[in-house]
Amino acid sequence: MLDIDKVTWDSAKINHSATVFSNNDLTAFIKHSNQTVVANYPRSSGKWYFELKMGSILNVMVGIVSAKSGYGSTYNSTLSRYYAINGSRIEGNTSQSYGVAYSNNDIIGIALNLDDGTIEFYKNGVSQGIAFRNIYELGEVYPAFTTNGTSSSITVTAIFEEQLFNFPIPNGYKSYGLLPYSKTLLQSNNKTYSLDSIDTWYDTKMTSDNVPSPLVASASSVYSSTFPAWRAFDGLKDSNGWSTATNSIINQWLRLYFGKYTRVNKVTVVARSTTASTESPKNFDFQGSNDALNWTTLKEVRNQIGWKNSEERTYRFDKEGYFKYYQIFVYDFNGDTSPVIGEVIYGCEYLSFCEIPSISKENFIKYGAKFEFNGLEAIALDKNYILQDGVSENSDGLWTTKLDRKPLSISFN
């Protein structure tokens, strides 16, 4: 997790000294052509909204760019998705008609749905419709703006905080500036704990249907010994994988037995490195079970078209699973008579408690603070106790009183 306190433009990720930042790095000015400015915080999942206010603009494009593309000049990168000043949508060197043109002082809202793989642009609060449905392949992305003009100078101000938005945030979305702080200090019974965010992927690396133990891979049908079930769990993103029997293109399943109760709430499906557009799954469910007979549907996924070779798509479950068996049940593929799934990777994100051995300044900063406190080792001689019948109301609306000694008991009716 990046150690930042606020989402802004990233003044460190530039490749030209003429790019100037102001307004606490929320406003950026590009003087020369073929330059790109990106935010200082990327996202790989979730539904996020932010706004960009156009200043003096010429040949500007706003949107997102993949972390895989680096930074600098990305205006023609296939790892970017932009909404151009003339109303076009831009993917690499491909320009297509999309929305209305925009100009100085317009507000461009951007609804980034990384769970469904879509991005939608708004001009002054009016949706221009979904511009792209294929942003899965970008992986982790940054908000960005760029120019491809030969003599361009543009200024764009980012608005990442919900309280500063000019227009209502779309239903179901969160402000992009909402940071996932993972460290929180809690205290109970003279012990102090940290609430930490855990993000893990289960590394299977199978070499046969039952190696390594206790993992067991199985499938509804298999094309040949070259494409067995375990190939989808071997950890390799190549031309292999699991393939169904010829013409078995409906109601097929690929299953993994973990050998113990395993917590799962996300999964990544990787397309084969060849002919992915016709071989990959289209409509499918992720399911969990403890006996391989009774299955619970954890996530329904529909209309997954346009797969590219080696593309990775990550899905968060609608409800968390805690099962011994997990499977992807495919209702239909994208048309091939012998479809293939290249790789399936299960994972989990959750919060975990850990006890902090001592309350020192170093531990406080490490486990729970983004700023420095002094004197944490000192014993507090005065303590305030919250009582039912207090004598003064503090700023939090709590009635408190100061005692010259610790009360024998505090009771509440």
mmCIF file of C-alpha atoms in Angstrom:
data_model
loop_
_atom_site.group_PDB
_atom_site.id
_atom_site.type_symbol
_atom_site.label_atom_id
_atom_site.label_comp_id
_atom_site.label_asym_id
_atom_site.label_seq_id
_atom_site.Cartn_x
_atom_site.Cartn_y
_atom_site.Cartn_z
ATOM 1 C CA MET A 1 0.000 0.000 0.000
ATOM 2 C CA LEU A 2 1.345 3.426 -0.914
ATOM 3 C CA ASP A 3 2.037 5.656 2.066
ATOM 4 C CA ILE A 4 0.138 8.802 1.098
ATOM 5 C CA ASP A 5 -2.280 11.006 2.989
ATOM 6 C CA LYS A 6 -4.193 12.418 0.029
ATOM 7 C CA VAL A 7 -4.810 11.568 -3.623
ATOM 8 C CA THR A 8 -3.319 14.212 -5.936
ATOM 9 C CA TRP A 9 -1.488 14.410 -9.241
ATOM 10 C CA ASP A 10 1.925 12.791 -8.920
ATOM 11 C CA SER A 11 4.611 15.440 -9.401
ATOM 12 C CA ALA A 12 7.304 12.743 -9.294
ATOM 13 C CA LYS A 13 5.957 10.838 -12.316
ATOM 14 C CA ILE A 14 6.788 13.257 -15.109
ATOM 15 C CA ASN A 15 9.385 13.207 -17.851
ATOM 16 C CA HIS A 16 9.550 16.903 -18.698
ATOM 17 C CA SER A 17 10.573 19.794 -16.475
ATOM 18 C CA ALA A 18 8.023 22.091 -18.128
ATOM 19 C CA THR A 19 5.155 20.249 -16.415
ATOM 20 C CA VAL A 20 4.172 22.476 -13.494
ATOM 21 C CA PHE A 21 2.093 21.546 -10.420
ATOM 22 C CA SER A 22 0.194 23.872 -8.068
ATOM 23 C CA ASN A 23 -2.796 23.900 -5.704
ATOM 24 C CA ASN A 24 -1.168 21.223 -3.510
ATOM 25 C CA ASP A 25 -0.519 19.115 -6.613
ATOM 26 C CA LEU A 26 -4.203 19.038 -7.568
ATOM 27 C CA THR A 27 -3.647 21.317 -10.568
ATOM 28 C CA ALA A 28 -1.194 20.388 -13.303
ATOM 29 C CA PHE A 29 -0.030 22.383 -16.323
ATOM 30 C CA ILE A 30 1.477 20.704 -19.396
ATOM 31 C CA LYS A 31 3.379 23.088 -21.647
ATOM 32 C CA HIS A 32 4.704 20.760 -24.307
ATOM 33 C CA SER A 33 3.127 18.067 -26.448
ATOM 34 C CA ASN A 34 3.012 14.325 -25.821
ATOM 35 C CA GLN A 35 3.094 14.577 -22.040
ATOM 36 C CA THR A 36 0.966 12.718 -19.484
ATOM 37 C CA VAL A 37 0.114 13.459 -15.847
ATOM 38 C CA VAL A 38 -1.093 10.653 -13.561
ATOM 39 C CA ALA A 39 -2.444 10.488 -10.007
ATOM 40 C CA ASN A 40 -0.320 9.327 -7.095
ATOM 41 C CA TYR A 41 -2.586 6.415 -6.180
ATOM 42 C CA PRO A 42 -3.647 3.502 -8.436
ATOM 43 C CA ARG A 43 -6.683 1.229 -8.173
ATOM 44 C CA SER A 44 -7.227 -2.376 -9.246
ATOM 45 C CA SER A 45 -10.758 -3.038 -7.945
ATOM 46 C CA GLY A 46 -13.900 -1.262 -6.807
ATOM 47 C CA LYS A 47 -16.194 1.431 -8.234
ATOM 48 C CA TRP A 48 -14.700 4.923 -8.080
ATOM 49 C CA TYR A 49 -15.674 8.417 -9.194
ATOM 50 C CA PHE A 50 -13.642 11.584 -9.617
ATOM 51 C CA GLU A 51 -13.918 14.868 -11.501
ATOM 52 C CA LEU A 52 -11.489 16.837 -13.648
ATOM 53 C CA LYS A 53 -11.979 20.547 -14.183
ATOM 54 C CA MET A 54 -10.733 21.842 -17.495
ATOM 55 C CA GLY A 55 -8.619 24.991 -17.386
ATOM 56 C CA SER A 56 -6.923 26.327 -20.465
ATOM 57 C CA ILE A 57 -7.016 23.276 -22.705
ATOM 58 C CA LEU A 58 -5.955 22.294 -26.202
ATOM 59 C CA ASN A 59 -5.938 18.748 -27.571
ATOM 60 C CA VAL A 60 -6.524 17.302 -24.109
ATOM 61 C CA MET A 61 -7.632 13.742 -23.346
ATOM 62 C CA VAL A 62 -8.789 12.637 -19.885
ATOM 63 C CA GLY A 63 -9.274 9.168 -18.424
ATOM 64 C CA ILE A 64 -7.058 6.390 -17.105
ATOM 65 C CA VAL A 65 -3.749 4.747 -17.881
ATOM 66 C CA SER A 66 -2.414 1.367 -16.783
ATOM 67 C CA ALA A 67 0.412 1.168 -14.267
ATOM 68 C CA LYS A 68 2.038 -1.237 -16.742
ATOM 69 C CA SER A 69 2.523 1.542 -19.305
ATOM 70 C CA GLY A 70 4.904 3.570 -17.158
ATOM 71 C CA TYR A 71 4.503 7.320 -17.321
ATOM 72 C CA GLY A 72 5.451 10.217 -19.542
ATOM 73 C CA SER A 73 3.956 10.031 -23.030
ATOM 74 C CA THR A 74 0.973 7.654 -23.031
ATOM 75 C CA TYR A 75 -1.402 9.399 -25.420
ATOM 76 C CA ASN A 76 -1.114 6.562 -27.953
ATOM 77 C CA SER A 77 -0.676 3.670 -25.534
ATOM 78 C CA THR A 78 -3.026 0.700 -25.893
ATOM 79 C CA LEU A 79 -2.896 0.577 -22.075
ATOM 80 C CA SER A 80 -4.886 3.799 -21.751
ATOM 81 C CA ARG A 81 -8.547 4.802 -22.179
ATOM 82 C CA TYR A 82 -9.364 8.452 -22.850
ATOM 83 C CA TYR A 83 -12.229 10.861 -23.585
ATOM 84 C CA ALA A 84 -10.920 13.523 -25.965
ATOM 85 C CA ILE A 85 -11.805 17.207 -26.182
ATOM 86 C CA ASN A 86 -13.601 16.637 -29.502
ATOM 87 C CA GLY A 87 -15.908 14.030 -27.927
ATOM 88 C CA SER A 88 -14.097 10.948 -29.240
ATOM 89 C CA ARG A 89 -13.076 7.939 -27.176
ATOM 90 C CA ILE A 90 -9.424 7.013 -27.578
ATOM 91 C CA GLU A 91 -7.753 3.627 -27.174
ATOM 92 C CA GLY A 92 -4.164 3.674 -28.403
ATOM 93 C CA ASN A 93 -4.239 5.053 -31.930
ATOM 94 C CA THR A 94 -7.916 4.175 -32.369
ATOM 95 C CA SER A 95 -10.431 7.022 -32.195
ATOM 96 C CA GLN A 96 -14.186 6.414 -32.257
ATOM 97 C CA SER A 97 -17.228 8.663 -31.997
ATOM 98 C CA TYR A 98 -18.482 8.731 -28.400
ATOM 99 C CA GLY A 99 -19.875 11.831 -26.669
ATOM 100 C CA VAL A 100 -20.090 15.609 -27.001
ATOM 101 C CA ALA A 101 -17.095 17.912 -27.149
ATOM 102 C CA TYR A 102 -15.977 19.848 -24.087
ATOM 103 C CA SER A 103 -14.022 23.031 -23.474
ATOM 104 C CA ASN A 104 -12.556 25.394 -20.870
ATOM 105 C CA ASN A 105 -14.198 25.326 -17.415
ATOM 106 C CA ASP A 106 -16.191 22.167 -18.160
ATOM 107 C CA ILE A 107 -16.271 19.455 -15.483
ATOM 108 C CA ILE A 108 -15.582 15.931 -16.705
ATOM 109 C CA GLY A 109 -16.771 13.247 -14.295
ATOM 110 C CA ILE A 110 -15.235 9.786 -14.563
ATOM 111 C CA ALA A 111 -16.993 6.679 -13.196
ATOM 112 C CA LEU A 112 -14.429 3.888 -13.041
ATOM 113 C CA ASN A 113 -15.937 0.439 -12.458
ATOM 114 C CA LEU A 114 -13.004 -1.931 -12.049
ATOM 115 C CA ASP A 115 -15.271 -4.754 -10.858
ATOM 116 C CA ASP A 116 -17.228 -4.874 -14.132
ATOM 117 C CA GLY A 117 -14.443 -3.568 -16.361
ATOM 118 C CA THR A 118 -16.168 -0.384 -17.557
ATOM 119 C CA ILE A 119 -15.538 3.349 -17.594
ATOM 120 C CA GLU A 120 -18.189 6.042 -18.092
ATOM 121 C CA PHE A 121 -17.616 9.761 -18.647
ATOM 122 C CA TYR A 122 -19.834 12.701 -17.674
ATOM 123 C CA LYS A 123 -19.778 16.249 -19.041
ATOM 124 C CA ASN A 124 -21.093 18.736 -16.473
ATOM 125 C CA GLY A 125 -23.116 16.010 -14.778
ATOM 126 C CA VAL A 126 -24.558 14.484 -17.974
ATOM 127 C CA SER A 127 -23.529 10.904 -18.742
ATOM 128 C CA GLN A 128 -22.040 10.250 -22.173
ATOM 129 C CA GLY A 129 -22.645 6.523 -21.741
ATOM 130 C CA ILE A 130 -20.182 3.716 -21.120
ATOM 131 C CA ALA A 131 -17.098 4.413 -23.207
ATOM 132 C CA PHE A 132 -15.173 1.165 -22.712
ATOM 133 C CA ARG A 133 -16.045 -2.308 -21.454
ATOM 134 C CA ASN A 134 -12.584 -3.831 -21.722
ATOM 135 C CA ILE A 135 -10.512 -2.233 -19.007
ATOM 136 C CA TYR A 136 -9.856 -5.592 -17.300
ATOM 137 C CA GLU A 137 -6.721 -5.953 -19.395
ATOM 138 C CA LEU A 138 -5.242 -2.749 -17.982
ATOM 139 C CA GLY A 139 -4.812 -4.177 -14.489
ATOM 140 C CA GLU A 140 -3.952 -1.483 -11.961
ATOM 141 C CA VAL A 141 -4.812 1.978 -13.324
ATOM 142 C CA TYR A 142 -4.228 5.659 -12.559
ATOM 143 C CA PRO A 143 -6.442 8.681 -13.276
ATOM 144 C CA ALA A 144 -4.647 10.613 -16.005
ATOM 145 C CA PHE A 145 -4.767 13.346 -18.628
ATOM 146 C CA THR A 146 -2.557 13.799 -21.651
ATOM 147 C CA THR A 147 -2.067 15.669 -24.905
ATOM 148 C CA ASN A 148 -0.929 14.736 -28.381
ATOM 149 C CA GLY A 149 -0.896 18.203 -29.851
ATOM 150 C CA THR A 150 2.248 19.552 -31.443
ATOM 151 C CA SER A 151 2.012 22.879 -29.597
ATOM 152 C CA SER A 152 -0.217 22.182 -26.647
ATOM 153 C CA SER A 153 -0.524 23.822 -23.265
ATOM 154 C CA ILE A 154 -3.253 22.510 -20.975
ATOM 155 C CA THR A 155 -4.260 22.885 -17.337
ATOM 156 C CA VAL A 156 -6.421 20.359 -15.496
ATOM 157 C CA THR A 157 -7.502 20.372 -11.840
ATOM 158 C CA ALA A 158 -8.328 17.061 -10.177
ATOM 159 C CA ILE A 159 -11.192 16.717 -7.709
ATOM 160 C CA PHE A 160 -10.926 13.465 -5.759
ATOM 161 C CA GLU A 161 -12.824 14.341 -2.538
ATOM 162 C CA GLU A 162 -16.595 13.805 -2.444
ATOM 163 C CA GLN A 163 -17.303 16.997 -0.512
ATOM 164 C CA LEU A 164 -15.720 18.982 -3.360
ATOM 165 C CA PHE A 165 -17.550 17.303 -6.256
ATOM 166 C CA ASN A 166 -19.566 19.629 -8.475
ATOM 167 C CA PHE A 167 -22.137 16.964 -9.325
ATOM 168 C CA PRO A 168 -23.714 14.031 -7.442
ATOM 169 C CA ILE A 169 -21.602 10.909 -7.248
ATOM 170 C CA PRO A 170 -23.171 8.047 -9.277
ATOM 171 C CA ASN A 171 -25.105 5.464 -7.274
ATOM 172 C CA GLY A 172 -22.908 2.677 -5.953
ATOM 173 C CA TYR A 173 -19.623 4.538 -6.466
ATOM 174 C CA LYS A 174 -17.142 5.934 -3.927
ATOM 175 C CA SER A 175 -14.980 9.015 -4.180
ATOM 176 C CA TYR A 176 -11.567 8.187 -5.592
ATOM 177 C CA GLY A 177 -9.944 10.132 -2.767
ATOM 178 C CA LEU A 178 -11.214 7.668 -0.154
ATOM 179 C CA LEU A 179 -8.022 5.945 0.956
ATOM 180 C CA PRO A 180 -8.043 2.398 2.402
ATOM 181 C CA TYR A 181 -6.152 3.127 5.576
ATOM 182 C CA SER A 182 -5.331 -0.317 6.912
ATOM 183 C CA LYS A 183 -3.877 0.519 10.307
ATOM 184 C CA THR A 184 -6.074 1.241 13.307
ATOM 185 C CA LEU A 185 -5.150 1.108 16.972
ATOM 186 C CA LEU A 186 -7.552 -0.566 19.400
ATOM 187 C CA GLN A 187 -7.125 -1.100 23.116
ATOM 188 C CA SER A 188 -8.781 -3.640 25.410
ATOM 189 C CA ASN A 189 -7.883 -5.006 28.856
ATOM 190 C CA ASN A 190 -4.573 -3.159 28.944
ATOM 191 C CA LYS A 191 -3.576 -4.641 25.572
ATOM 192 C CA THR A 192 -3.228 -2.757 22.327
ATOM 193 C CA TYR A 193 -4.048 -4.186 18.906
ATOM 194 C CA SER A 194 -3.707 -3.143 15.306
ATOM 195 C CA LEU A 195 -6.391 -3.802 12.710
ATOM 196 C CA ASP A 196 -4.473 -4.639 9.575
ATOM 197 C CA SER A 197 -5.618 -5.261 6.003
ATOM 198 C CA ILE A 198 -4.551 -8.607 4.510
ATOM 199 C CA ASP A 199 -4.542 -9.198 0.753
ATOM 200 C CA THR A 200 -3.430 -12.654 -0.384
ATOM 201 C CA TRP A 201 -3.523 -14.967 -3.403
ATOM 202 C CA TYR A 202 -3.305 -18.742 -2.968
ATOM 203 C CA ASP A 203 -0.233 -20.063 -4.745
ATOM 204 C CA THR A 204 -1.168 -23.544 -6.028
ATOM 205 C CA LYS A 205 1.565 -24.416 -8.588
ATOM 206 C CA MET A 206 0.102 -27.837 -9.340
ATOM 207 C CA THR A 207 2.078 -30.418 -11.324
ATOM 208 C CA SER A 208 -0.661 -33.051 -11.549
ATOM 209 C CA ASP A 209 -4.304 -33.421 -10.540
ATOM 210 C CA ASN A 210 -3.340 -34.182 -6.918
ATOM 211 C CA VAL A 211 0.127 -32.625 -6.474
ATOM 212 C CA PRO A 212 0.956 -30.807 -4.283
ATOM 213 C CA SER A 213 -1.154 -32.434 -1.585
ATOM 214 C CA PRO A 214 -3.824 -31.856 -0.359
ATOM 215 C CA LEU A 215 -4.896 -29.997 -3.519
ATOM 216 C CA VAL A 216 -7.025 -31.910 -6.032
ATOM 217 C CA ALA A 217 -8.055 -30.544 -9.425
ATOM 218 C CA SER A 218 -10.934 -32.001 -11.446
ATOM 219 C CA ALA A 219 -13.234 -31.058 -14.309
ATOM 220 C CA SER A 220 -16.477 -32.059 -15.994
ATOM 221 C CA SER A 221 -14.580 -33.071 -19.143
ATOM 222 C CA VAL A 222 -11.047 -32.901 -20.542
ATOM 223 C CA TYR A 223 -9.968 -32.454 -24.153
ATOM 224 C CA SER A 224 -6.729 -34.446 -23.838
ATOM 225 C CA SER A 225 -3.802 -35.188 -21.523
ATOM 226 C CA THR A 226 -2.236 -31.949 -22.766
ATOM 227 C CA PHE A 227 -5.023 -29.866 -21.204
ATOM 228 C CA PRO A 228 -5.948 -31.535 -17.870
ATOM 229 C CA ALA A 229 -7.705 -29.742 -15.022
ATOM 230 C CA TRP A 230 -4.511 -29.096 -13.036
ATOM 231 C CA ARG A 231 -3.060 -27.028 -15.889
ATOM 232 C CA ALA A 232 -5.413 -24.221 -14.836
ATOM 233 C CA PHE A 233 -3.736 -24.180 -11.416
ATOM 234 C CA ASP A 234 -0.060 -24.581 -12.397
ATOM 235 C CA GLY A 235 0.776 -20.901 -11.898
ATOM 236 C CA LEU A 236 1.851 -20.472 -15.538
ATOM 237 C CA LYS A 237 0.218 -17.925 -17.812
ATOM 238 C CA ASP A 238 0.971 -19.605 -21.135
ATOM 239 C CA SER A 239 -0.689 -21.436 -24.029
ATOM 240 C CA ASN A 240 -1.706 -24.348 -21.800
ATOM 241 C CA GLY A 241 -4.645 -24.591 -19.423
ATOM 242 C CA TRP A 242 -7.753 -26.702 -18.993
ATOM 243 C CA SER A 243 -9.729 -27.532 -22.113
ATOM 244 C CA THR A 244 -13.095 -29.256 -22.293
ATOM 245 C CA ALA A 245 -13.857 -32.248 -24.477
ATOM 246 C CA THR A 246 -14.611 -31.429 -28.101
ATOM 247 C CA ASN A 247 -18.004 -29.737 -28.503
ATOM 248 C CA SER A 248 -18.527 -29.672 -24.710
ATOM 249 C CA ILE A 249 -19.152 -25.961 -24.602
ATOM 250 C CA ILE A 250 -22.097 -25.687 -22.197
ATOM 251 C CA ASN A 251 -22.528 -26.475 -18.486
ATOM 252 C CA GLN A 252 -18.890 -27.342 -17.836
ATOM 253 C CA TRP A 253 -17.077 -27.014 -14.529
ATOM 254 C CA LEU A 254 -13.496 -26.714 -13.309
ATOM 255 C CA ARG A 255 -12.991 -27.576 -9.635
ATOM 256 C CA LEU A 256 -10.285 -27.218 -6.998
ATOM 257 C CA TYR A 257 -10.304 -29.048 -3.658
ATOM 258 C CA PHE A 258 -8.184 -27.229 -1.064
ATOM 259 C CA GLY A 259 -8.279 -30.064 1.487
ATOM 260 C CA LYS A 260 -9.398 -27.715 4.269
ATOM 261 C CA TYR A 261 -11.780 -24.845 4.863
ATOM 262 C CA THR A 262 -10.362 -21.944 2.853
ATOM 263 C CA ARG A 263 -11.473 -18.346 2.887
ATOM 264 C CA VAL A 264 -12.042 -16.943 -0.625
ATOM 265 C CA ASN A 265 -13.683 -13.723 -1.787
ATOM 266 C CA LYS A 266 -11.962 -12.982 -5.068
ATOM 267 C CA VAL A 267 -10.663 -14.877 -8.083
ATOM 268 C CA THR A 268 -8.660 -14.050 -11.189
ATOM 269 C CA VAL A 269 -9.315 -15.828 -14.489
ATOM 270 C CA VAL A 270 -6.472 -15.717 -17.024
ATOM 271 C CA ALA A 271 -7.117 -16.293 -20.718
ATOM 272 C CA ARG A 272 -4.888 -18.582 -22.733
ATOM 273 C CA SER A 273 -2.045 -16.814 -24.575
ATOM 274 C CA THR A 274 -3.513 -17.807 -27.963
ATOM 275 C CA THR A 275 -7.009 -17.596 -29.558
ATOM 276 C CA ALA A 276 -8.481 -16.273 -26.312
ATOM 277 C CA SER A 277 -11.354 -14.369 -27.942
ATOM 278 C CA THR A 278 -13.185 -17.582 -28.954
ATOM 279 C CA GLU A 279 -11.938 -20.008 -26.292
ATOM 280 C CA SER A 280 -12.617 -18.071 -23.080
ATOM 281 C CA PRO A 281 -15.728 -18.356 -20.860
ATOM 282 C CA LYS A 282 -18.684 -16.047 -21.471
ATOM 283 C CA ASN A 283 -21.337 -16.759 -18.789
ATOM 284 C CA PHE A 284 -20.357 -18.466 -15.561
ATOM 285 C CA ASP A 285 -20.720 -18.700 -11.779
ATOM 286 C CA PHE A 286 -18.188 -19.104 -8.994
ATOM 287 C CA GLN A 287 -19.391 -21.654 -6.447
ATOM 288 C CA GLY A 288 -18.284 -23.179 -3.140
ATOM 289 C CA SER A 289 -19.051 -26.480 -1.398
ATOM 290 C CA ASN A 290 -17.916 -28.685 1.469
ATOM 291 C CA ASP A 291 -19.054 -32.008 0.002
ATOM 292 C CA ALA A 292 -18.880 -31.436 -3.788
ATOM 293 C CA LEU A 293 -22.631 -32.135 -3.916
ATOM 294 C CA ASN A 294 -24.323 -29.047 -2.529
ATOM 295 C CA TRP A 295 -23.042 -25.834 -4.053
ATOM 296 C CA THR A 296 -23.422 -22.208 -3.001
ATOM 297 C CA THR A 297 -23.184 -19.567 -5.730
ATOM 298 C CA LEU A 298 -20.779 -16.834 -4.640
ATOM 299 C CA LYS A 299 -20.677 -14.708 -7.776
ATOM 300 C CA GLU A 300 -22.605 -14.631 -11.057
ATOM 301 C CA VAL A 301 -20.666 -13.324 -14.055
ATOM 302 C CA ARG A 302 -22.278 -12.662 -17.414
ATOM 303 C CA ASN A 303 -21.443 -11.557 -20.980
ATOM 304 C CA GLN A 304 -17.660 -11.764 -20.698
ATOM 305 C CA ILE A 305 -16.735 -11.136 -24.313
ATOM 306 C CA GLY A 306 -13.737 -9.626 -26.075
ATOM 307 C CA TRP A 307 -11.057 -11.595 -24.234
ATOM 308 C CA LYS A 308 -7.537 -10.878 -25.378
ATOM 309 C CA ASN A 309 -4.600 -13.269 -25.269
ATOM 310 C CA SER A 310 -3.240 -13.662 -21.702
ATOM 311 C CA GLU A 311 -5.828 -11.180 -20.384
ATOM 312 C CA GLU A 312 -6.519 -11.271 -16.641
ATOM 313 C CA ARG A 313 -9.950 -10.478 -15.192
ATOM 314 C CA THR A 314 -10.453 -10.304 -11.434
ATOM 315 C CA TYR A 315 -13.864 -10.806 -9.816
ATOM 316 C CA ARG A 316 -14.862 -9.976 -6.223
ATOM 317 C CA PHE A 317 -17.479 -12.287 -4.735
ATOM 318 C CA ASP A 318 -20.899 -10.987 -3.770
ATOM 319 C CA LYS A 319 -20.515 -12.961 -0.554
ATOM 320 C CA GLU A 320 -17.429 -14.446 1.020
ATOM 321 C CA GLY A 321 -16.786 -18.161 0.777
ATOM 322 C CA TYR A 322 -15.420 -20.467 3.464
ATOM 323 C CA PHE A 323 -15.396 -23.867 1.802
ATOM 324 C CA LYS A 324 -13.195 -26.848 0.976
ATOM 325 C CA TYR A 325 -14.194 -26.939 -2.711
ATOM 326 C CA TYR A 326 -14.400 -24.088 -5.194
ATOM 327 C CA GLN A 327 -15.380 -24.268 -8.851
ATOM 328 C CA ILE A 328 -16.107 -22.130 -11.860
ATOM 329 C CA PHE A 329 -19.293 -23.396 -13.511
ATOM 330 C CA VAL A 330 -19.374 -22.259 -17.151
ATOM 331 C CA TYR A 331 -22.752 -22.090 -18.854
ATOM 332 C CA ASP A 332 -21.239 -21.257 -22.219
ATOM 333 C CA PHE A 333 -18.006 -20.105 -23.835
ATOM 334 C CA ASN A 334 -17.338 -17.626 -26.632
ATOM 335 C CA GLY A 335 -17.811 -20.071 -29.463
ATOM 336 C CA ASP A 336 -14.854 -22.427 -29.840
ATOM 337 C CA THR A 337 -15.566 -26.166 -30.038
ATOM 338 C CA SER A 338 -12.754 -26.905 -27.552
ATOM 339 C CA PRO A 339 -12.678 -23.926 -25.168
ATOM 340 C CA VAL A 340 -9.805 -23.271 -22.762
ATOM 341 C CA ILE A 341 -9.316 -21.533 -19.419
ATOM 342 C CA GLY A 342 -5.664 -20.622 -19.037
ATOM 343 C CA GLU A 343 -5.433 -20.101 -15.282
ATOM 344 C CA VAL A 344 -7.671 -19.669 -12.218
ATOM 345 C CA ILE A 345 -6.219 -18.010 -9.111
ATOM 346 C CA TYR A 346 -8.182 -17.800 -5.853
ATOM 347 C CA GLY A 347 -7.533 -15.201 -3.185
ATOM 348 C CA CYS A 348 -8.903 -13.318 -0.201
ATOM 349 C CA GLU A 349 -8.902 -9.846 1.313
ATOM 350 C CA TYR A 350 -9.753 -9.454 4.988
ATOM 351 C CA LEU A 351 -8.997 -7.567 8.199
ATOM 352 C CA SER A 352 -6.804 -9.128 10.879
ATOM 353 C CA PHE A 353 -6.058 -8.260 14.500
ATOM 354 C CA CYS A 354 -2.506 -8.337 15.789
ATOM 355 C CA GLU A 355 -1.375 -7.509 19.317
ATOM 356 C CA ILE A 356 1.253 -4.794 19.641
ATOM 357 C CA PRO A 357 3.916 -5.811 22.179
ATOM 358 C CA SER A 358 4.463 -2.328 23.616
ATOM 359 C CA ILE A 359 3.154 1.200 23.226
ATOM 360 C CA SER A 360 6.146 3.076 21.949
ATOM 361 C CA LYS A 361 6.335 5.926 19.527
ATOM 362 C CA GLU A 362 7.846 3.600 16.933
ATOM 363 C CA ASN A 363 5.075 1.029 17.299
ATOM 364 C CA PHE A 364 2.388 3.676 17.214
ATOM 365 C CA ILE A 365 3.686 5.006 13.919
ATOM 366 C CA LYS A 366 4.260 1.515 12.507
ATOM 367 C CA TYR A 367 0.877 0.082 13.409
ATOM 368 C CA GLY A 368 -1.519 2.969 13.554
ATOM 369 C CA ALA A 369 -0.406 6.471 12.694
ATOM 370 C CA LYS A 370 0.612 8.487 9.667
ATOM 371 C CA PHE A 371 2.047 11.283 11.767
ATOM 372 C CA GLU A 372 4.374 11.433 14.758
ATOM 373 C CA PHE A 373 3.366 11.622 18.413
ATOM 374 C CA ASN A 374 5.694 12.418 21.296
ATOM 375 C CA GLY A 375 5.613 11.259 24.903
ATOM 376 C CA LEU A 376 3.654 8.064 24.347
ATOM 377 C CA GLU A 377 5.833 6.240 26.870
ATOM 378 C CA ALA A 378 4.858 8.616 29.694
ATOM 379 C CA ILE A 379 2.314 7.501 32.300
ATOM 380 C CA ALA A 380 -0.931 9.450 32.201
ATOM 381 C CA LEU A 381 -1.628 10.874 35.655
ATOM 382 C CA ASP A 382 -5.011 12.383 34.797
ATOM 383 C CA LYS A 383 -7.751 10.370 33.147
ATOM 384 C CA ASN A 384 -11.277 11.287 32.106
ATOM 385 C CA TYR A 385 -14.061 8.740 32.617
ATOM 386 C CA ILE A 386 -17.333 8.773 30.753
ATOM 387 C CA LEU A 387 -20.195 8.762 33.272
ATOM 388 C CA GLN A 388 -23.952 8.539 33.045
ATOM 389 C CA ASP A 389 -24.418 11.762 35.021
ATOM 390 C CA GLY A 390 -21.707 14.168 33.939
ATOM 391 C CA VAL A 391 -21.023 17.779 34.590
ATOM 392 C CA SER A 392 -19.762 19.013 31.223
ATOM 393 C CA GLU A 393 -20.342 18.147 27.592
ATOM 394 C CA ASN A 394 -17.322 17.900 25.339
ATOM 395 C CA SER A 395 -17.121 18.449 21.578
ATOM 396 C CA ASP A 396 -18.159 14.851 20.910
ATOM 397 C CA GLY A 397 -21.353 15.203 22.895
ATOM 398 C CA LEU A 398 -20.098 12.965 25.747
ATOM 399 C CA TRP A 399 -20.699 13.898 29.379
ATOM 400 C CA THR A 400 -17.491 13.488 31.367
ATOM 401 C CA THR A 401 -15.992 14.423 34.707
ATOM 402 C CA LYS A 402 -12.430 14.366 36.015
ATOM 403 C CA LEU A 403 -11.778 12.281 39.129
ATOM 404 C CA ASP A 404 -8.845 12.537 41.495
ATOM 405 C CA ARG A 405 -8.667 8.746 41.657
ATOM 406 C CA LYS A 406 -9.866 5.805 39.658
ATOM 407 C CA PRO A 407 -13.489 4.977 40.522
ATOM 408 C CA LEU A 408 -14.197 1.665 42.184
ATOM 409 C CA SER A 409 -16.891 0.972 39.634
ATOM 410 C CA ILE A 410 -18.871 2.647 36.914
ATOM 411 C CA SER A 411 -22.329 1.282 36.260
ATOM 412 C CA PHE A 412 -24.918 2.072 33.609
ATOM 413 C CA ASN A 413 -28.647 1.532 33.843
#
